[in-house]
Tab-separated table of C-alpha atoms in Angstrom:
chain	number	residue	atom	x	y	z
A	1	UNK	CA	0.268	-2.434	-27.305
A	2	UNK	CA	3.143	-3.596	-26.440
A	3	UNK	CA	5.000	-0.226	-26.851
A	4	UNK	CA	2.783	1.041	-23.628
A	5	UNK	CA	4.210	-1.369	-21.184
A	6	UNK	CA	7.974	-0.414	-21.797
A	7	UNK	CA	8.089	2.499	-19.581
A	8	UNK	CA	6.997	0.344	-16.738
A	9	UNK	CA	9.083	-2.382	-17.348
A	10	UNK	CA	12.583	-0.626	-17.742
A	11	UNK	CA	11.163	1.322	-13.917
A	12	UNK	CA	10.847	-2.671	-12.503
A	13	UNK	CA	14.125	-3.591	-14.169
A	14	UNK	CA	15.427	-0.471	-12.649
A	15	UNK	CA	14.514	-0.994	-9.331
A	16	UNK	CA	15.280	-5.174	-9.932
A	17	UNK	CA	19.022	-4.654	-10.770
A	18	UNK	CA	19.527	-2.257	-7.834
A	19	UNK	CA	18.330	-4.740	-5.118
A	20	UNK	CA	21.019	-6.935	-6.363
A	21	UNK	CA	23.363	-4.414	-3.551
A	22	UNK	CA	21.384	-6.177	-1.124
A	23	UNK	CA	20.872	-9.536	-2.379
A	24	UNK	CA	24.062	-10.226	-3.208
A	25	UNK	CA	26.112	-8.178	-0.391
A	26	UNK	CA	28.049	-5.763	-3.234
A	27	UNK	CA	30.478	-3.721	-1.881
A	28	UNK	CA	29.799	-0.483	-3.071
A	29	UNK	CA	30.862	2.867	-1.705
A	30	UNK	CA	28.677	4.762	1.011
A	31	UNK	CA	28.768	7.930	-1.191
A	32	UNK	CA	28.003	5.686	-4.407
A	33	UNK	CA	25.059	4.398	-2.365
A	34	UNK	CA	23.598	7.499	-0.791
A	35	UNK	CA	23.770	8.491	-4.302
A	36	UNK	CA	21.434	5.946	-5.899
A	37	UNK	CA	19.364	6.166	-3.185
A	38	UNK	CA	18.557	9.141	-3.455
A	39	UNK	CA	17.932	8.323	-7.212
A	40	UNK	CA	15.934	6.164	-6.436
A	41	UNK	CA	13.632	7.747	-4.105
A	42	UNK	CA	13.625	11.158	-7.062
A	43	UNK	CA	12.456	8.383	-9.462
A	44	UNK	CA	9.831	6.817	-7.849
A	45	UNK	CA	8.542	10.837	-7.213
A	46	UNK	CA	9.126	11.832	-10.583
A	47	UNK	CA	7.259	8.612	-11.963
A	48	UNK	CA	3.536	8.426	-10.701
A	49	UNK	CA	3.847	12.666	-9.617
A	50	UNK	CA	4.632	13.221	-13.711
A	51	UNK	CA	2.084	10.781	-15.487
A	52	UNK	CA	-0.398	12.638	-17.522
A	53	UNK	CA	-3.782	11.106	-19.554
A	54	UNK	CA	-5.825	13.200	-22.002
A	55	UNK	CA	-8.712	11.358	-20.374
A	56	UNK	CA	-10.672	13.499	-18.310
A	57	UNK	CA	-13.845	11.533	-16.661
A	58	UNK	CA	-14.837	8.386	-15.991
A	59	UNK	CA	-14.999	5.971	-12.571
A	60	UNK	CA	-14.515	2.872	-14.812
A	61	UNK	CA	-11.411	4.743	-17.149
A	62	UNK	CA	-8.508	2.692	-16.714
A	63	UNK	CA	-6.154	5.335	-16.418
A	64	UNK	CA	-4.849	5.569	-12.765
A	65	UNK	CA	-8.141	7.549	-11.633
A	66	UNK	CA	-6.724	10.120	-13.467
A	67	UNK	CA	-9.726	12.051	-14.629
A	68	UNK	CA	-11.892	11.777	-11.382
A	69	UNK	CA	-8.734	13.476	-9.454
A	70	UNK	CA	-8.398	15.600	-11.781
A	71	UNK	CA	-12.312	16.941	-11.384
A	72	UNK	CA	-12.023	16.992	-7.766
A	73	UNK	CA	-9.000	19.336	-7.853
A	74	UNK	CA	-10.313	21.385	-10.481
A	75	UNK	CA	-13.416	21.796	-8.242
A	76	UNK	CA	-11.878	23.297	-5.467
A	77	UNK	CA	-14.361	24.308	-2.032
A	78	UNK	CA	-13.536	27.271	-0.689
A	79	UNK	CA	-11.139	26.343	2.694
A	80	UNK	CA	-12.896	29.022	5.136
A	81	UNK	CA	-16.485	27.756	4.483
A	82	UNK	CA	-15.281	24.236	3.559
A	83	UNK	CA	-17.577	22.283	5.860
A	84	UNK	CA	-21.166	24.002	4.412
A	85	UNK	CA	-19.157	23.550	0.813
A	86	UNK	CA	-18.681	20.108	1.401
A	87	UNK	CA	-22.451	19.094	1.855
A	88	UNK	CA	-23.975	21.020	-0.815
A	89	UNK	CA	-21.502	19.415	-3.303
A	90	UNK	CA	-22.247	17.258	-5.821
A	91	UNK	CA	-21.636	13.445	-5.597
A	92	UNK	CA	-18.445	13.175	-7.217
A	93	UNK	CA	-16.932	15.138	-4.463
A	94	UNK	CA	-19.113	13.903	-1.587
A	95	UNK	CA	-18.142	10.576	-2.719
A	96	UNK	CA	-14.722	11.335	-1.916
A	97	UNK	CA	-13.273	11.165	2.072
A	98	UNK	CA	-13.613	14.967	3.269
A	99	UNK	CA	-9.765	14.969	4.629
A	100	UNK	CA	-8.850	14.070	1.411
A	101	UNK	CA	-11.240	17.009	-0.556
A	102	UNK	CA	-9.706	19.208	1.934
A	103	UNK	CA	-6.310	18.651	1.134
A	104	UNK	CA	-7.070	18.885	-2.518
A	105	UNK	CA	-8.928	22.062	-2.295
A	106	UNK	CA	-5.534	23.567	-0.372
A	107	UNK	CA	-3.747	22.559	-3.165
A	108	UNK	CA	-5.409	24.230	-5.405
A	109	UNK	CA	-5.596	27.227	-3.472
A	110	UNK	CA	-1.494	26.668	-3.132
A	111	UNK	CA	-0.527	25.468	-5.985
A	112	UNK	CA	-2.613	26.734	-8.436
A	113	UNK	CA	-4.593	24.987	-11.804
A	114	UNK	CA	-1.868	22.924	-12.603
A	115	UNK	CA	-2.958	19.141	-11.707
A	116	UNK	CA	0.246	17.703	-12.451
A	117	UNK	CA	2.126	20.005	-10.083
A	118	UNK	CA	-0.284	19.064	-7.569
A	119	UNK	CA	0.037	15.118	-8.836
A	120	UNK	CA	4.036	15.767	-8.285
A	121	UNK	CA	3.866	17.748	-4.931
A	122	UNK	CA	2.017	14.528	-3.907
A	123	UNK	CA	3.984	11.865	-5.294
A	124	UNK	CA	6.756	14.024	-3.168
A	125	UNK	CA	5.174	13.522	0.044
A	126	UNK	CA	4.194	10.078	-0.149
A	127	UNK	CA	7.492	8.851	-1.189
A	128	UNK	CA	9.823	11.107	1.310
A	129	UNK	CA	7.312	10.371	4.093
A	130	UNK	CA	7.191	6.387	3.112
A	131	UNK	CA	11.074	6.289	3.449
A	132	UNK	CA	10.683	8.266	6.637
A	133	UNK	CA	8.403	5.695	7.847
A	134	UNK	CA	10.930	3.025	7.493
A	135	UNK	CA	13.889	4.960	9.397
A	136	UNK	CA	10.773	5.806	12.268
A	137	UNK	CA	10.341	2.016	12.398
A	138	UNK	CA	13.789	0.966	12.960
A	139	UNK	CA	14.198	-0.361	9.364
A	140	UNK	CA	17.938	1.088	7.919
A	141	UNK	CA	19.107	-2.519	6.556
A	142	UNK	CA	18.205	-3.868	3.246
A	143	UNK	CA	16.759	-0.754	1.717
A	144	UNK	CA	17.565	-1.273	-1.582
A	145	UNK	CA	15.536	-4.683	-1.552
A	146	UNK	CA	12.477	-3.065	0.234
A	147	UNK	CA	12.211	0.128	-2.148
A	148	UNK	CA	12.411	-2.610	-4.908
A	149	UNK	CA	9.576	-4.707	-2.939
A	150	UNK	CA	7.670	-1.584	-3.031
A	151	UNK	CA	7.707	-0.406	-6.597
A	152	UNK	CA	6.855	-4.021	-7.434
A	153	UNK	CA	3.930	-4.611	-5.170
A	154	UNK	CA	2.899	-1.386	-3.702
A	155	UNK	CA	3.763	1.593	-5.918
A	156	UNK	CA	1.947	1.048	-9.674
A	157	UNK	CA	-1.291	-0.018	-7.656
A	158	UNK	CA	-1.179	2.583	-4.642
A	159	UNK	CA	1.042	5.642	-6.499
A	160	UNK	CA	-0.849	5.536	-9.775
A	161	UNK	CA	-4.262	4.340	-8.965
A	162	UNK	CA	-5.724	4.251	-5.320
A	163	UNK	CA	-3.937	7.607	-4.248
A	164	UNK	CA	-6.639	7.977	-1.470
A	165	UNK	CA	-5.665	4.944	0.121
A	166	UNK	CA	-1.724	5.918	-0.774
A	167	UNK	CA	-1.893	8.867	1.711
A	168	UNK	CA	-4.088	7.147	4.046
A	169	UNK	CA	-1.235	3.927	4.284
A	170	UNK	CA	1.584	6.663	4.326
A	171	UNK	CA	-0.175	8.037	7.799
A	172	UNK	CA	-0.350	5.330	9.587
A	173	UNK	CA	3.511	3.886	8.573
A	174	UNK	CA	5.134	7.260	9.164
A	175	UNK	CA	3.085	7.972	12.228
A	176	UNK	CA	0.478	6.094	13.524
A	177	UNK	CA	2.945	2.345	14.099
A	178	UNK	CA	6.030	4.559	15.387
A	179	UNK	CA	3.715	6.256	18.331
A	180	UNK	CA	1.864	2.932	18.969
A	181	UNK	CA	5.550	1.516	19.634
A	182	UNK	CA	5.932	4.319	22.087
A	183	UNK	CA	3.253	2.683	24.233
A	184	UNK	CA	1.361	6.299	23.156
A	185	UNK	CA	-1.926	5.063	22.476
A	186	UNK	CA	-4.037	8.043	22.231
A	187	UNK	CA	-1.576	9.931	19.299
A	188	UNK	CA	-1.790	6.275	17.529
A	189	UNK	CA	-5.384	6.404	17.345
A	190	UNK	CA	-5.482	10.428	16.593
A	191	UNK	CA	-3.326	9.310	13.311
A	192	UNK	CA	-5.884	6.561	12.346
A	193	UNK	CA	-8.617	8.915	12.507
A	194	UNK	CA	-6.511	11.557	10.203
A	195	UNK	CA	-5.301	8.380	7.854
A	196	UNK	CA	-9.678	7.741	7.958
A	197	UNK	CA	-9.954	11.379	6.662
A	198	UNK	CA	-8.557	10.488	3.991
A	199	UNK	CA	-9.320	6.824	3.010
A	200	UNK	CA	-11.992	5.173	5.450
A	201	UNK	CA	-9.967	1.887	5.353
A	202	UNK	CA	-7.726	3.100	7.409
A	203	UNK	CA	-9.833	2.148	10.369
A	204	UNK	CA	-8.350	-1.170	9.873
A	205	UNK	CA	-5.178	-0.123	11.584
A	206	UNK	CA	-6.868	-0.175	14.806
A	207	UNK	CA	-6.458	-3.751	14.892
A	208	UNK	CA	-2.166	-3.192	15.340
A	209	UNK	CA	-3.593	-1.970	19.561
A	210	UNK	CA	-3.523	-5.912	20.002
A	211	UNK	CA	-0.056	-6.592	18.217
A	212	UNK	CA	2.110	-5.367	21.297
A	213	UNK	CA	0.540	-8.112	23.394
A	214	UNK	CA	1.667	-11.267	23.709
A	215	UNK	CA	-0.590	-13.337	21.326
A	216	UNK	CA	-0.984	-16.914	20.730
A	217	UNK	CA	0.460	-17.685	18.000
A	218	UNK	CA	-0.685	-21.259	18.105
A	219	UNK	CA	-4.211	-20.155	18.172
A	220	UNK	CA	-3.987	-17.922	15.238
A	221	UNK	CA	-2.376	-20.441	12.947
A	222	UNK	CA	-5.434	-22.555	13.986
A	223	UNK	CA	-7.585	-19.455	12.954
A	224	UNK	CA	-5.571	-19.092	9.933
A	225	UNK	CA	-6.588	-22.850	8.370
A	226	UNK	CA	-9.820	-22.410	9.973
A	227	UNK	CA	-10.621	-19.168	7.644
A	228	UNK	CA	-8.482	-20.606	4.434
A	229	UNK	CA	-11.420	-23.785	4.535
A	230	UNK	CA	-13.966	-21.638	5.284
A	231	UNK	CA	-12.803	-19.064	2.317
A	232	UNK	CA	-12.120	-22.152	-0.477
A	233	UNK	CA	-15.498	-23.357	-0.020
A	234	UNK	CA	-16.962	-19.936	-0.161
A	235	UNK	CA	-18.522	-20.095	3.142
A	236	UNK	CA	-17.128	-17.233	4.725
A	237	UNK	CA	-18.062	-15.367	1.623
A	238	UNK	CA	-21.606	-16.086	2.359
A	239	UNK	CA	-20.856	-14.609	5.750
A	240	UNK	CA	-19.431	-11.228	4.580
A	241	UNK	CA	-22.039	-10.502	1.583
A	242	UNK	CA	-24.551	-10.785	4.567
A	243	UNK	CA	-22.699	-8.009	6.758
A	244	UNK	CA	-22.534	-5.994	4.392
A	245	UNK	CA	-25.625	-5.831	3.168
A	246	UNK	CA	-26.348	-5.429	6.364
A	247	UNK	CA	-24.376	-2.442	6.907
A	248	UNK	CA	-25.630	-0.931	4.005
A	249	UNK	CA	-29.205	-1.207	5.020
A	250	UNK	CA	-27.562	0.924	8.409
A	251	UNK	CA	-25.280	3.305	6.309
A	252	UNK	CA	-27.757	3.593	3.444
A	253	UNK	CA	-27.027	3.397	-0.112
A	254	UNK	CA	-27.719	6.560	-1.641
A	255	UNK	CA	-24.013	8.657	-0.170
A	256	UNK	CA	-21.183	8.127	1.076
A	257	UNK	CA	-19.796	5.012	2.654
A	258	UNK	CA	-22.976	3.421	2.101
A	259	UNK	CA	-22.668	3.760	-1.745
A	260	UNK	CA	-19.041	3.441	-1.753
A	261	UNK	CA	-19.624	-0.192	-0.122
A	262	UNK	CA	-22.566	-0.669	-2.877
A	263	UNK	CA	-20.406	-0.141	-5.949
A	264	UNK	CA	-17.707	-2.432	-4.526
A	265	UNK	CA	-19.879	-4.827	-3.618
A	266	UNK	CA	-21.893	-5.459	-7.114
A	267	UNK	CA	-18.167	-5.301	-8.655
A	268	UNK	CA	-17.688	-8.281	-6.459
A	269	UNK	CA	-20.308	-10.108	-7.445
A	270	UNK	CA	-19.654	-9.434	-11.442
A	271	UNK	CA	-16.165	-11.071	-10.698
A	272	UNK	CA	-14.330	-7.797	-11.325
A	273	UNK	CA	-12.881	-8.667	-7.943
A	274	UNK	CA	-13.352	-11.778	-6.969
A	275	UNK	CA	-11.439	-14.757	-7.494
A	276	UNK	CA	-8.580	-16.433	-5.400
A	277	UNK	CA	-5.137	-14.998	-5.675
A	278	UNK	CA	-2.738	-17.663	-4.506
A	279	UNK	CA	0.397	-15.326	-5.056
A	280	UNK	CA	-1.006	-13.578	-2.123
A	281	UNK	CA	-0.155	-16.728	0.210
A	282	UNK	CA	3.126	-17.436	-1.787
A	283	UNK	CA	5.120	-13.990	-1.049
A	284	UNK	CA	4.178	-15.111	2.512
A	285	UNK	CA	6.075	-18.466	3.034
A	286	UNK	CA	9.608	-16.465	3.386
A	287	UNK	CA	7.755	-14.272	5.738
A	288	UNK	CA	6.803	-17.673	7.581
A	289	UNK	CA	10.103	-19.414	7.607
A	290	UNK	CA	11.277	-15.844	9.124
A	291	UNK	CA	9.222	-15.549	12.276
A	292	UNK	CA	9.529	-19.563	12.576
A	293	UNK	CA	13.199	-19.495	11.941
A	294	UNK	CA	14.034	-16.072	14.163
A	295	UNK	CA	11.204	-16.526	16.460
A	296	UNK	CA	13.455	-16.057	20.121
A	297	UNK	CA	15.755	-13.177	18.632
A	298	UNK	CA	12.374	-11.285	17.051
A	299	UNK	CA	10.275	-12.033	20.428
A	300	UNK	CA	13.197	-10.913	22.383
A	301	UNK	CA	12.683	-7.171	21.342
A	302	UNK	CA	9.089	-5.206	21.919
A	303	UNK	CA	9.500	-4.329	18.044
A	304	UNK	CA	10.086	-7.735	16.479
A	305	UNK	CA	7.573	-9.081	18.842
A	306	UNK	CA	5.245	-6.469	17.286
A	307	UNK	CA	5.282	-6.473	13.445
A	308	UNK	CA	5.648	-10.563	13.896
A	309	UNK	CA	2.297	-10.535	16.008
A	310	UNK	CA	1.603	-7.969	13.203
A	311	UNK	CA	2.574	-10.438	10.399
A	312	UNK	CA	0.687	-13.332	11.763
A	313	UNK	CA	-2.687	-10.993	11.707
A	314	UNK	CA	-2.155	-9.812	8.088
A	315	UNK	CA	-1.942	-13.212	7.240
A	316	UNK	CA	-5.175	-14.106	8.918
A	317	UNK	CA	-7.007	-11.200	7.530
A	318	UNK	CA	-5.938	-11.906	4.224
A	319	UNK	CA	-7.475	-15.609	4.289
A	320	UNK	CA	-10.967	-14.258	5.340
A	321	UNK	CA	-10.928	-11.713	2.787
A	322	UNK	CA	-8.938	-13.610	-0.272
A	323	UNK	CA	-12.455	-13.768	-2.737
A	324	UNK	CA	-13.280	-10.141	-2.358
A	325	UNK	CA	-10.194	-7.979	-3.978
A	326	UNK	CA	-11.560	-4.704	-2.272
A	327	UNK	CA	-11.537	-6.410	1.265
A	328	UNK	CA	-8.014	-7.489	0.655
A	329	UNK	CA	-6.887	-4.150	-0.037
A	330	UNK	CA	-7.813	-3.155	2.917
A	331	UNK	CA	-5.486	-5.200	4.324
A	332	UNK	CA	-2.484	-4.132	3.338
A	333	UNK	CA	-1.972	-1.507	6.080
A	334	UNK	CA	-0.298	-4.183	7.815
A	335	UNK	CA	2.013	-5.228	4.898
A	336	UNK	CA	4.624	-2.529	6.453
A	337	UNK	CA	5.349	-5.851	8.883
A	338	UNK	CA	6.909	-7.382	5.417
A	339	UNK	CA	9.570	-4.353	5.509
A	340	UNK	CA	10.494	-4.851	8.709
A	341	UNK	CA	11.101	-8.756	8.889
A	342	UNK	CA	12.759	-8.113	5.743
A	343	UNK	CA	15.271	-5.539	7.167
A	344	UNK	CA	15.478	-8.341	10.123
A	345	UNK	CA	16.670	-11.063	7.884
A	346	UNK	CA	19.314	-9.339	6.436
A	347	UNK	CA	20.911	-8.193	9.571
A	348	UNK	CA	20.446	-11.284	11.699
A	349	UNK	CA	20.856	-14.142	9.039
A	350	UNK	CA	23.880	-16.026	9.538
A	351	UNK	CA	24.179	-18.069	6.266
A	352	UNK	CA	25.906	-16.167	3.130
A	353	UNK	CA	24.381	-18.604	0.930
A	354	UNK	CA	20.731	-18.293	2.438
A	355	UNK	CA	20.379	-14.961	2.871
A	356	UNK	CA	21.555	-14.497	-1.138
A	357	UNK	CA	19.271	-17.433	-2.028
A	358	UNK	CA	15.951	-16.160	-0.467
A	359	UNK	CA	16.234	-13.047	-1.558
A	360	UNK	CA	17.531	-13.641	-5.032
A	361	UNK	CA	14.417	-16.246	-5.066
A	362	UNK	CA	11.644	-13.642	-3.868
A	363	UNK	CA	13.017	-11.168	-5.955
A	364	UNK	CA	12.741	-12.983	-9.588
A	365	UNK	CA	9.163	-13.751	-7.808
A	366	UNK	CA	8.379	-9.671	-7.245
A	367	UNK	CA	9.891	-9.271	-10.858
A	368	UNK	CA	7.312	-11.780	-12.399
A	369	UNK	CA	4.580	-10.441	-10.117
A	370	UNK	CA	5.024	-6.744	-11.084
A	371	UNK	CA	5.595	-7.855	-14.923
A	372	UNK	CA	2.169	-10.147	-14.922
A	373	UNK	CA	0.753	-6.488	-13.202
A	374	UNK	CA	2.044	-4.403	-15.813
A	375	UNK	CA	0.902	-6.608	-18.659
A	376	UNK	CA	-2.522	-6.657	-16.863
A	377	UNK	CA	-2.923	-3.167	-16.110
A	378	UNK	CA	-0.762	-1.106	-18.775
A	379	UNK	CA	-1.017	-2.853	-21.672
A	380	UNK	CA	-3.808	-0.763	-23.213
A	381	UNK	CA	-3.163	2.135	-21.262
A	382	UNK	CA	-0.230	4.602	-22.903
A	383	UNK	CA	2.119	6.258	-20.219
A	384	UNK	CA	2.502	9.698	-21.047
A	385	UNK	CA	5.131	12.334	-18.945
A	386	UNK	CA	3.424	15.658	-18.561
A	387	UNK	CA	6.442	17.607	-19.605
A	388	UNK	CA	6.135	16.280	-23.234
A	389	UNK	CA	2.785	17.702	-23.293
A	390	UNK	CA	3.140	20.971	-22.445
């Protein structure tokens, strides 16, 4: 119905019309902006933290996840005897990362039966962390733009549905990349492992220990056509439905990681998420021209030289994994690179007329891409605010 996508749409437009102070270079006063920043920030808490479904159970519901979080936290383990709790459970919870049981079992314990309370508490973290992550990562320019590239590409996927994985992202931005930039190895890795706790993908963000080096960039672009040939003529997915049915036969199918990998993997092969996504490698070609384009000024700092070495590796990951949706996702730890080159191009870029036309460009292109979401995801799914059903 069409009547269920509204809500979503007017929070895109919302979010579309304010990066217009960044776009377009409005001169609006500091108070005026702190103000709709902070707005902003309360809106994208209140949004995701206040949605409500009167459907309870189901892995294959498409309503956010909504019921299975909503079993876990009503199924709280008792925190001083969590560990013993934890294996006797049933699958449902043992399915679930322990850091992340843990937390929601504290919640409980804290907050009390109400789910949406807990849902909002969350929603508060994630978002106040997330825009601590950017001022942690030396991103202060262009915020308006990035909170709108956000809610259009991150938010309705990561805040509503793959919450896990929201928390597990929101580690290793706010903490993990700041102390890796601090040459502080060990506290970068202790963050992974937390971020693991509570969404095994995480592991992923090992990968940025390489991105303070100097890389070769000429050998990665090599790598990066190499993959996109081998992934169009579904060699390379050959090559990863092997490992991992290899690593199942070493994890074991039956708990865990093991089954976790199992489910995603026969959803790949019914084409639930498989397919090539070409908007993936579109969003990218501003990213491109930037690190082409800026390449001595974001080399010249230990930072830009980071999230561009950071950049380049996203993009190579994402043409080995582009047929298998799940492997993607993973993935998209290193997105945060998108933010800061982003942040970069406004400050450095020169040219009134192509800073305005880039971003006005990419940001009809985020407003299409969230819209064609919203239609996908939402249309048959009814957004409901908890405090109308109370």
């Amino acid at each position: 119905m069409i009547g269920n996508v509204i809500p979503f749409i007017l929070f895109i437009l919302f979010f579309y019309v304010l990066s217009f102070i960044d776009v377009f270079s409005l001169k609006v006063a500091d108070d005026i902006k702190n103000l709709l920043l902070l707005f902003s920030l309360c809106l994208l808490i209140i949004f995701a933290g206040g949605r409500w479904s009167s459907l309870e159970v189901g892995y294959d519901v498409g309503i956010f996840d909504y019921g299975t979080y909503k079993n876990i936290y009503n199924s709280p383990l008792n925190i001083f005897s969590f560990f013993s709790d934890y294996k006797e459970a049933g699958w449902e919870i043992r399915g679930q990362e322990i850091g992340y049981v843990f937390y929601s079992s504290l919640c409980y314990h804290l907050l009390g039966s109400n789910f949406n309370l807990y849902l909002l508490f969350t929603n508060l973290l994630l978002i106040g962390l997330f825009y601590k992550s950017l001022k942690y990562n030396e991103i202060r320019i262009g915020l308006f733009f990035i909170l709108f590239f956000f809610a259009a590409r991150l938010y309705l996927q990561y805040n509503f549905i793959l919450l896990r994985q929201a928390i597990a992202m929101t580690i290793v931005w706010v903490w993990a990349f700041p102390f890796l930039l601090k040459e502080e190895k060990l506290k970068f890795c202790f963050f992974v492992c937390l971020a693991t706790a509570f969404h095994y993908t995480a592991l992923i963000a090992l990968l940025a220990l390489v991105m303070n080096r100097n890389l070769n960039i000429k050998y990665i672009i090599i790598a990066i056509c190499f993959f996109f040939i081998l992934s169009t003529t579904e060699v390379i997915d050959k090559i990863i439905l092997l490992v991992i049915e290899k690593g199942l036969s070493v994890l074991g199918s039956s708990e865990g990681i093991g089954e976790k990998l199992s489910k995603y993997l026969l959803e790949s092969e019914d084409g639930e998420f498989r397919g090539l996504n070409m908007l993936t490698f579109i969003e990218a070609v501003p990213f491109v021209y930037i690190v082409r384009r800026y390449r001595n000024i974001l080399y010249g700092s230990f930072i830009g030289r980071f999230y561009s070495n950071m950049f380049y590796i996203f993009l190579l990951l994402l043409v080995i994994t582009m047929n298998f949706g799940f492997l993607t996702r993973m993935c998209q730890y290193f997105i945060f690179s998108y933010f800061f080159l982003f942040s970069f191009f406004i400050k450095n870029v020169s040219s009134v007329s192509e800073r305005k036309g880039m971003l006005f460009l990419f940001s009809n292109y985020l407003l299409i891409y969230s819209l064609r979401y919203i239609f996908i995801w939402f249309y048959s799914t009814e957004y409901s605010f908890f405090l109308f059903k109370i």
